GROMACS .gro file of C-alpha atoms in nm:
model
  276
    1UNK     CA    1  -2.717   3.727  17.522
    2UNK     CA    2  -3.024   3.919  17.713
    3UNK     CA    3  -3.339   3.915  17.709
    4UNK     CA    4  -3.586   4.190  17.554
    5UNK     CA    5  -3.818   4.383  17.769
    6UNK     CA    6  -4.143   4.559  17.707
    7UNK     CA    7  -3.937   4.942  17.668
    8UNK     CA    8  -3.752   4.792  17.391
    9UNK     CA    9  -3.903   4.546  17.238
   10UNK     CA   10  -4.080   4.808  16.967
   11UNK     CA   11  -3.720   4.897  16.884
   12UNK     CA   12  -3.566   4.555  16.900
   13UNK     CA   13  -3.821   4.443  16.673
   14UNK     CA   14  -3.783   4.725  16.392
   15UNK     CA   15  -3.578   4.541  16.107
   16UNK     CA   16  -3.396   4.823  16.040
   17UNK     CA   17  -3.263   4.864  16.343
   18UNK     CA   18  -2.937   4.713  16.399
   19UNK     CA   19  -3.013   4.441  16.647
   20UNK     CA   20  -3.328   4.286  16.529
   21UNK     CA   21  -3.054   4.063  16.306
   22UNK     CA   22  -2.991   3.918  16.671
   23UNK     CA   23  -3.341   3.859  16.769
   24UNK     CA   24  -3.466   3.549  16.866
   25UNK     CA   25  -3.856   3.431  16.960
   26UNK     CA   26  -3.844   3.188  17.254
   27UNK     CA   27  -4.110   2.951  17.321
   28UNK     CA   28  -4.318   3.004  17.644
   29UNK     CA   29  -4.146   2.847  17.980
   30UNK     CA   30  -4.292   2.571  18.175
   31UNK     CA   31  -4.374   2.845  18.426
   32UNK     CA   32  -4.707   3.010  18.533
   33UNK     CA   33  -4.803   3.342  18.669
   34UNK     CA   34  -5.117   3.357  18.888
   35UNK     CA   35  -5.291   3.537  19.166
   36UNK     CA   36  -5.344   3.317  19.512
   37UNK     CA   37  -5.640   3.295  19.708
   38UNK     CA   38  -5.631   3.149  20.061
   39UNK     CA   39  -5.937   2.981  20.063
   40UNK     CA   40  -6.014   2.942  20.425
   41UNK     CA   41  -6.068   3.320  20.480
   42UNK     CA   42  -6.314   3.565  20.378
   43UNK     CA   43  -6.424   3.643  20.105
   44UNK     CA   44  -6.256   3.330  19.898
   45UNK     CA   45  -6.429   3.064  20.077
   46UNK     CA   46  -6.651   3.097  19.826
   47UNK     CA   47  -6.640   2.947  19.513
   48UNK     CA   48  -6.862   3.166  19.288
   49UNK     CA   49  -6.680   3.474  19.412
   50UNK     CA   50  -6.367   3.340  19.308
   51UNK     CA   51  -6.505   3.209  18.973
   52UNK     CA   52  -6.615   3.567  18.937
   53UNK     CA   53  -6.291   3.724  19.007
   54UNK     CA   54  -6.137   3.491  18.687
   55UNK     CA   55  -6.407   3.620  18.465
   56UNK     CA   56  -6.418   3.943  18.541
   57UNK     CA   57  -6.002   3.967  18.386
   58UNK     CA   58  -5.978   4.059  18.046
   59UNK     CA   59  -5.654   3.838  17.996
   60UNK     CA   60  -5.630   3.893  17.613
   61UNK     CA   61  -5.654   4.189  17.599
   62UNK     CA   62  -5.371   4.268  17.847
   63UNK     CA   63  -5.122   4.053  17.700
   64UNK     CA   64  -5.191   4.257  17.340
   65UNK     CA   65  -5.240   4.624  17.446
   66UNK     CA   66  -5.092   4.638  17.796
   67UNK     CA   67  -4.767   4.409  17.749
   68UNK     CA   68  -4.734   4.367  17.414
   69UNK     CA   69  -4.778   3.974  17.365
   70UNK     CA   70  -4.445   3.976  17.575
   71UNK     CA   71  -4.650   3.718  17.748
   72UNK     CA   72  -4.946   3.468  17.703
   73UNK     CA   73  -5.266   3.446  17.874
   74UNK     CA   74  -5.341   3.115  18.090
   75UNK     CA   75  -5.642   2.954  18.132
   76UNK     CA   76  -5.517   2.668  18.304
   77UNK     CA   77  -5.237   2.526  18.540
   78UNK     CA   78  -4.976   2.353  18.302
   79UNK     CA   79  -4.823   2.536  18.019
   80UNK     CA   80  -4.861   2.458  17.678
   81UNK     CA   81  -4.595   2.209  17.582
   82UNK     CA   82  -4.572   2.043  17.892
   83UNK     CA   83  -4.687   1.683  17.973
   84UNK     CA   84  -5.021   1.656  18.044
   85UNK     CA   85  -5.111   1.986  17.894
   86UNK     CA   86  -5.468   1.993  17.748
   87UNK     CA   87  -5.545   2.197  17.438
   88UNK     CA   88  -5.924   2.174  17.507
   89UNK     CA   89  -5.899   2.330  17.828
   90UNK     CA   90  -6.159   2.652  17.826
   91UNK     CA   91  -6.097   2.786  18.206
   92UNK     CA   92  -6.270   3.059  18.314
   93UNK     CA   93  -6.276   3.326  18.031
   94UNK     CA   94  -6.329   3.706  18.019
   95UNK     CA   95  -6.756   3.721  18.065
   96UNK     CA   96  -6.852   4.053  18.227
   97UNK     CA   97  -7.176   3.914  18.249
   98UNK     CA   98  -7.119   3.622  18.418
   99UNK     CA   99  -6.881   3.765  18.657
  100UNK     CA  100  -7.135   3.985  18.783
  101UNK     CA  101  -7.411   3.717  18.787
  102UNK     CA  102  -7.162   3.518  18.984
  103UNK     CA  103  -7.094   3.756  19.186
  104UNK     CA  104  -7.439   3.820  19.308
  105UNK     CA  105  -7.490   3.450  19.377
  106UNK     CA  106  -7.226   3.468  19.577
  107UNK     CA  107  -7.245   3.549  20.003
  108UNK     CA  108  -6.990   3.842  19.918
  109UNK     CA  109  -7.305   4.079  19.983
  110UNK     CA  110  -7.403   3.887  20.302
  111UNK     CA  111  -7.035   3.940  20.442
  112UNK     CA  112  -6.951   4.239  20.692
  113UNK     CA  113  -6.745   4.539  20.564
  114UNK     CA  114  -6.422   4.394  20.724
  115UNK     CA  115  -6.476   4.059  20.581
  116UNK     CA  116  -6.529   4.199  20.244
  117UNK     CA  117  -6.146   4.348  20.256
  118UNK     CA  118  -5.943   4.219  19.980
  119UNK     CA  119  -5.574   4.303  20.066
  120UNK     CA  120  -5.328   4.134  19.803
  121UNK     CA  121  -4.998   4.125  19.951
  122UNK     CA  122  -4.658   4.136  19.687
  123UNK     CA  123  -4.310   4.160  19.734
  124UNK     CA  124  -4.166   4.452  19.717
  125UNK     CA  125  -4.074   4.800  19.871
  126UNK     CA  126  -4.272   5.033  19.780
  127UNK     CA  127  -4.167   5.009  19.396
  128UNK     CA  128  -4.438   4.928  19.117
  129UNK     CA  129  -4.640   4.613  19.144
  130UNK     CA  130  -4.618   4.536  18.775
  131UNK     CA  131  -4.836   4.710  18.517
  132UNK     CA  132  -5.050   4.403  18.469
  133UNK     CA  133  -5.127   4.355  18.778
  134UNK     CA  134  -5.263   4.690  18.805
  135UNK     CA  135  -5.492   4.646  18.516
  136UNK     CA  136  -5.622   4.328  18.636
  137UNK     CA  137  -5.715   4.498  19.003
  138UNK     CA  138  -5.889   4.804  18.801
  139UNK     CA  139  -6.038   4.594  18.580
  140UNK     CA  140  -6.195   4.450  18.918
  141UNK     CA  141  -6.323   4.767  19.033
  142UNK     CA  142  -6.522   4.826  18.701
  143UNK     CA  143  -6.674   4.503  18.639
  144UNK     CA  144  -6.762   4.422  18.968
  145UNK     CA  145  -6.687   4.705  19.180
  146UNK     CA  146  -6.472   4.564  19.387
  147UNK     CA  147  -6.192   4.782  19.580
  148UNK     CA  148  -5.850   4.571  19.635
  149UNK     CA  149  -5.606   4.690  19.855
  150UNK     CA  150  -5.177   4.646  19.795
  151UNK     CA  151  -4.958   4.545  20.067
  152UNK     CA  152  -4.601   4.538  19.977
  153UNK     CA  153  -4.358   4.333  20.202
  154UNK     CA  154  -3.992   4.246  20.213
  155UNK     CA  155  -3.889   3.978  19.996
  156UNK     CA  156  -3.780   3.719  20.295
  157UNK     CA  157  -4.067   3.833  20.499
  158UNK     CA  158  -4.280   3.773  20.258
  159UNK     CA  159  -4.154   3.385  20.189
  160UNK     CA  160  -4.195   3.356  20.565
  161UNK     CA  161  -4.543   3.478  20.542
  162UNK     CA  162  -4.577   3.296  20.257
  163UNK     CA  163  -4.507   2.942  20.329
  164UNK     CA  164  -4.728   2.996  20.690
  165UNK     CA  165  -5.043   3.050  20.437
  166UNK     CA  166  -5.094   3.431  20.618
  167UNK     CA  167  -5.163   3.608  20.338
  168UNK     CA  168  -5.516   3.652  20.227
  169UNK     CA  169  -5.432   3.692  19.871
  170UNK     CA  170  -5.085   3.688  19.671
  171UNK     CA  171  -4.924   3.803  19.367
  172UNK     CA  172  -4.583   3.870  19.239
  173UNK     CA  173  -4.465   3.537  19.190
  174UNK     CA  174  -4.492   3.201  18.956
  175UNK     CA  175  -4.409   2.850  18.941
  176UNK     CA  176  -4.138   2.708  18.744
  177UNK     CA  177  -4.076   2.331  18.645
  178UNK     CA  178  -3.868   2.136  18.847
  179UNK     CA  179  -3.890   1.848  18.618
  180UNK     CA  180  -4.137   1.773  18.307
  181UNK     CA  181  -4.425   1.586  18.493
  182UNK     CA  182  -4.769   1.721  18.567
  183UNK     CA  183  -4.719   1.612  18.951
  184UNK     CA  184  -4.526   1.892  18.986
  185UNK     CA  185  -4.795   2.157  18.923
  186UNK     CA  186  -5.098   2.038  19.043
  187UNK     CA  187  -5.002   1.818  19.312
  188UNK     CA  188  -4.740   2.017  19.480
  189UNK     CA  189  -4.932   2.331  19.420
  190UNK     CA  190  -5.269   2.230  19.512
  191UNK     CA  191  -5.308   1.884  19.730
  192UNK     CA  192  -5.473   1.939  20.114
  193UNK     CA  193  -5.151   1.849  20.273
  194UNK     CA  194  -4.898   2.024  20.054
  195UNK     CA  195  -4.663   2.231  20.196
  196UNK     CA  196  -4.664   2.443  19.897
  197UNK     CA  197  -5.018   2.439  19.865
  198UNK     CA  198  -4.980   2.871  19.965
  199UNK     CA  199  -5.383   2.929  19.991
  200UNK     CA  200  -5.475   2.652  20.187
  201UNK     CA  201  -5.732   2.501  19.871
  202UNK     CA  202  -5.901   2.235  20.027
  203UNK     CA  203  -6.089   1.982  19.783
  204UNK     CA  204  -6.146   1.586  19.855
  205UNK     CA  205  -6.242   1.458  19.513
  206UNK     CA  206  -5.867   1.623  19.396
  207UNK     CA  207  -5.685   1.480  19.668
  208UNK     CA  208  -5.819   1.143  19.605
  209UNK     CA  209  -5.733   1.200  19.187
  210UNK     CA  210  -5.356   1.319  19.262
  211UNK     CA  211  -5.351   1.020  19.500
  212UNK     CA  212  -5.455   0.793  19.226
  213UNK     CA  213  -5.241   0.961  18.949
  214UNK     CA  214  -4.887   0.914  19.182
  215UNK     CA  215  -4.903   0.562  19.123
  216UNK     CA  216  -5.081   0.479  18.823
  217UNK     CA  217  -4.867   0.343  18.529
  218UNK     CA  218  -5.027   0.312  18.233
  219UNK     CA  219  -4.951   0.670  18.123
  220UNK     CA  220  -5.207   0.783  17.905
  221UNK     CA  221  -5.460   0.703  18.219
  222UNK     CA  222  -5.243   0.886  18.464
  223UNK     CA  223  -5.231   1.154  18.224
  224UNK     CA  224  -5.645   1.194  18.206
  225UNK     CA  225  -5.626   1.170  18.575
  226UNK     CA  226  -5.387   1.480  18.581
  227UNK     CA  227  -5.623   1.664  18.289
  228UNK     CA  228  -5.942   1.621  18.537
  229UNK     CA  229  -5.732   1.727  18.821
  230UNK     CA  230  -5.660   2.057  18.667
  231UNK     CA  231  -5.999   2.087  18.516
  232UNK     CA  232  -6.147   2.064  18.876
  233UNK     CA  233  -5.916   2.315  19.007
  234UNK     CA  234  -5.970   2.587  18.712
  235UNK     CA  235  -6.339   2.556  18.742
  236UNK     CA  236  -6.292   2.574  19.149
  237UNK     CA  237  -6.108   2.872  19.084
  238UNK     CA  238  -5.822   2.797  19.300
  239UNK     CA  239  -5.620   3.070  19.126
  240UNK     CA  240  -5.670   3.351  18.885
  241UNK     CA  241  -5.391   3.196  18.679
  242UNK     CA  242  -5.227   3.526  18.496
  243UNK     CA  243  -4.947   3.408  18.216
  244UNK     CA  244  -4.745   3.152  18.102
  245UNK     CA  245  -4.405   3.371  18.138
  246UNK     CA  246  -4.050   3.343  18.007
  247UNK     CA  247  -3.827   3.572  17.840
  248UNK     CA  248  -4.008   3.547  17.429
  249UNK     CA  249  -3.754   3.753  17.279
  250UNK     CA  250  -3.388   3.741  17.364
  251UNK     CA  251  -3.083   3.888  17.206
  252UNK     CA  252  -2.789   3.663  17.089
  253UNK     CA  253  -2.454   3.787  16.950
  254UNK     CA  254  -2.394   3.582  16.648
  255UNK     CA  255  -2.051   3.450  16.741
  256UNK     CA  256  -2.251   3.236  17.031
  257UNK     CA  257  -2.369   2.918  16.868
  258UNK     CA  258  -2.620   2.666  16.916
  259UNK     CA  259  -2.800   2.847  17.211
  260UNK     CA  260  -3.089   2.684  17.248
  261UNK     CA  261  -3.393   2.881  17.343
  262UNK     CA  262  -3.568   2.615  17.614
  263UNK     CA  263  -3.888   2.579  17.820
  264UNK     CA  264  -3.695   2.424  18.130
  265UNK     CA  265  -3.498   2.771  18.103
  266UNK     CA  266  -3.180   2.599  18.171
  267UNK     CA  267  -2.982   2.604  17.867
  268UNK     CA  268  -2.789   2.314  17.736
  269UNK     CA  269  -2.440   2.418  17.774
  270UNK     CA  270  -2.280   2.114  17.641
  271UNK     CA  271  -2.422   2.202  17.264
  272UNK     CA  272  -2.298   2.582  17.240
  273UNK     CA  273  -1.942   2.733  17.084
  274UNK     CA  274  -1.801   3.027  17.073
  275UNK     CA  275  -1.673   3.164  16.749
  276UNK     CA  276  -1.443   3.444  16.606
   0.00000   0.00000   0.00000
C-alpha cells in the first residue's frame, strides 16, 4: 500500500486507469497543520495583527486550486472527528477587508523597521518550503503588504531551536494525536507553562479553563470547557492553523485485506490478511 500524492493523484483518480480499482479515500487524521507565532516578540504581541494574518489566508481556495483537496482547511485546533470537536466553530475566515482593517488597528505601523521583520523559520536545506506555504506568504504580501522572510534550518537544529521558543515564527510541522482526548491539543499545545507550548502564548482566562477541564468529570461539561478553550485561542489567534492533514487517498493491492484506513494513523494490524 502507498499513499497518493498531489503529481499523481489526477492519474490515480482517472477510472480508466489501471490503479484507480485500488484507490481508497481516507478520512482526515487527528493531526493539524498550522503556522506558530511566538507571542512575546514583535510584531505578534499583538492580537489584531495576528487576527489579521488568519484572515488575510484564502484557505479554501488553496486546498481546491493549489493542492487539489489533498487536504482540508482548519479553522480550529481539533480535527473533525475527534472528541471535543465543534462543528459550529467559525475561526477566523478569509475577509480581505477585515484583515486590512485589523491590520491598521493594530501597533504594526507604530513598530520600527526591525521590529516589523517577519522571518518564518522551517526545516529544511535549502529544498522547497511546500507550495502552500508559499501561497499563504504571497497571499500576505497582497492583502496586506506584508514582506515575510524564509529561514531554513537543519532538522535537529531546528527541534533544538524549537523547543527553546527562539523562533519568531514556525512552519513545516503539525501535531498528531497521542491519544483521543482534547487535552492533548489544546492543553499541551497552548497552556502558559507547557513545554510544548512552541510560541510562548500567554493567556490567564485559558489556563484557568484547561485547569478546570483536567479534572472535571461529568464529560459533557469538560467537553464545553475544552470547546471555549479552543474558541478563545482561535479568536486570540494563537496560530494560523493551515490543514487537517493525512494521507486522503492511498493505494491498496487487493490481496491485502481489511486495512483499515484510520484517523490515529496507526493501523490495526490484528484485523488484516493476506491473500493469494
Amino acid at each position: 500500500l502507498t499513499g497518493v500524492g498531489l503529481y499523481d493523484l489526477e492519474r490515480v483518480l482517472d477510472p480508466n486507469e489501471e490503479t484507480n480499482k485500488h484507490l481508497v479515500v481516507a478520512p482526515p487524521s487527528f493531526s493539524v497543520s498550522y503556522i506558530g507565532f511566538n507571542a512575546s516578540e514583535h510584531p505578534f504581541k499583538d492580537s489584531k495583527f495576528r487576527q489579521a494574518l488568519n484572515h488575510a489566508v484564502d484557505k479554501g481556495l488553496i486546498a481546491t486550486e493549489v493542492m487539489s483537496d489533498l487536504i482540508e482547511p482548519a479553522y480550529g485546533i481539533l480535527p473533525p472527528g475527534f472528541p471535543g470537536y465543534n462543528p459550529d466553530l467559525q475561526g477566523l475566515r478569509y475577509d480581505p477587508e477585515l484583515a486590512q482593517r485589523l491590520l491598521d488597528e493594530s501597533y504594526y505601523d507604530d513598530l520600527s523597521d526591525a521590529d516589523k521583520r517577519i522571518v518564518i523559520t522551517v526545516p529544511g536545506s535549502g529544498g522547497t518550503i511546500g507550495l502552500d506555504l508559499e501561497v499563504v506568504i504571497e497571499m500576505w504580501r497582497q492583502v496586506l503588504g506584508i514582506e515575510v522572510e524564509i529561514e531554513q534550518v537543519e532538522w535537529a537544529t531546528y527541534l533544538e531551536d524549537l523547543n527553546q521558543n527562539r523562533f519568531q515564527a514556525f512552519a513545516g510541522l503539525g501535531w498528531q494525536a497521542d491519544y483521543p482526548d482534547p487535552q492533548d491539543f489544546l492543553d499541551i499545545l497552548f497552556h502558559s507553562e507547557s513545554s510544548i507550548n512552541h510560541g510562548s502564548y500567554s493567556n490567564s482566562e485559558l489556563d484557568s479553563i484547561l485547569e478546570k477541564a483536567r479534572i472535571e468529570q461529568n464529560i459533557q461539561e469538560r467537553i464545553e470547557l475544552y470547546q471555549y478553550a479552543e474558541e478563545l485561542i482561535v479568536q486570540d489567534a494563537a496560530w494560523v492553523p493551515l490543514w487537517y492533514t493525512g494521507d486522503r487517498y492511498a493505494l491498496i493491492k487487493p490481496h491485502v485485506r481489511d486495512y483499515a484506513m484510520t484517523p490515529m494513523i496507526v493501523p490495526k494490524m490484528k484485523e488484516i490478511y493476506i491473500v493469494d
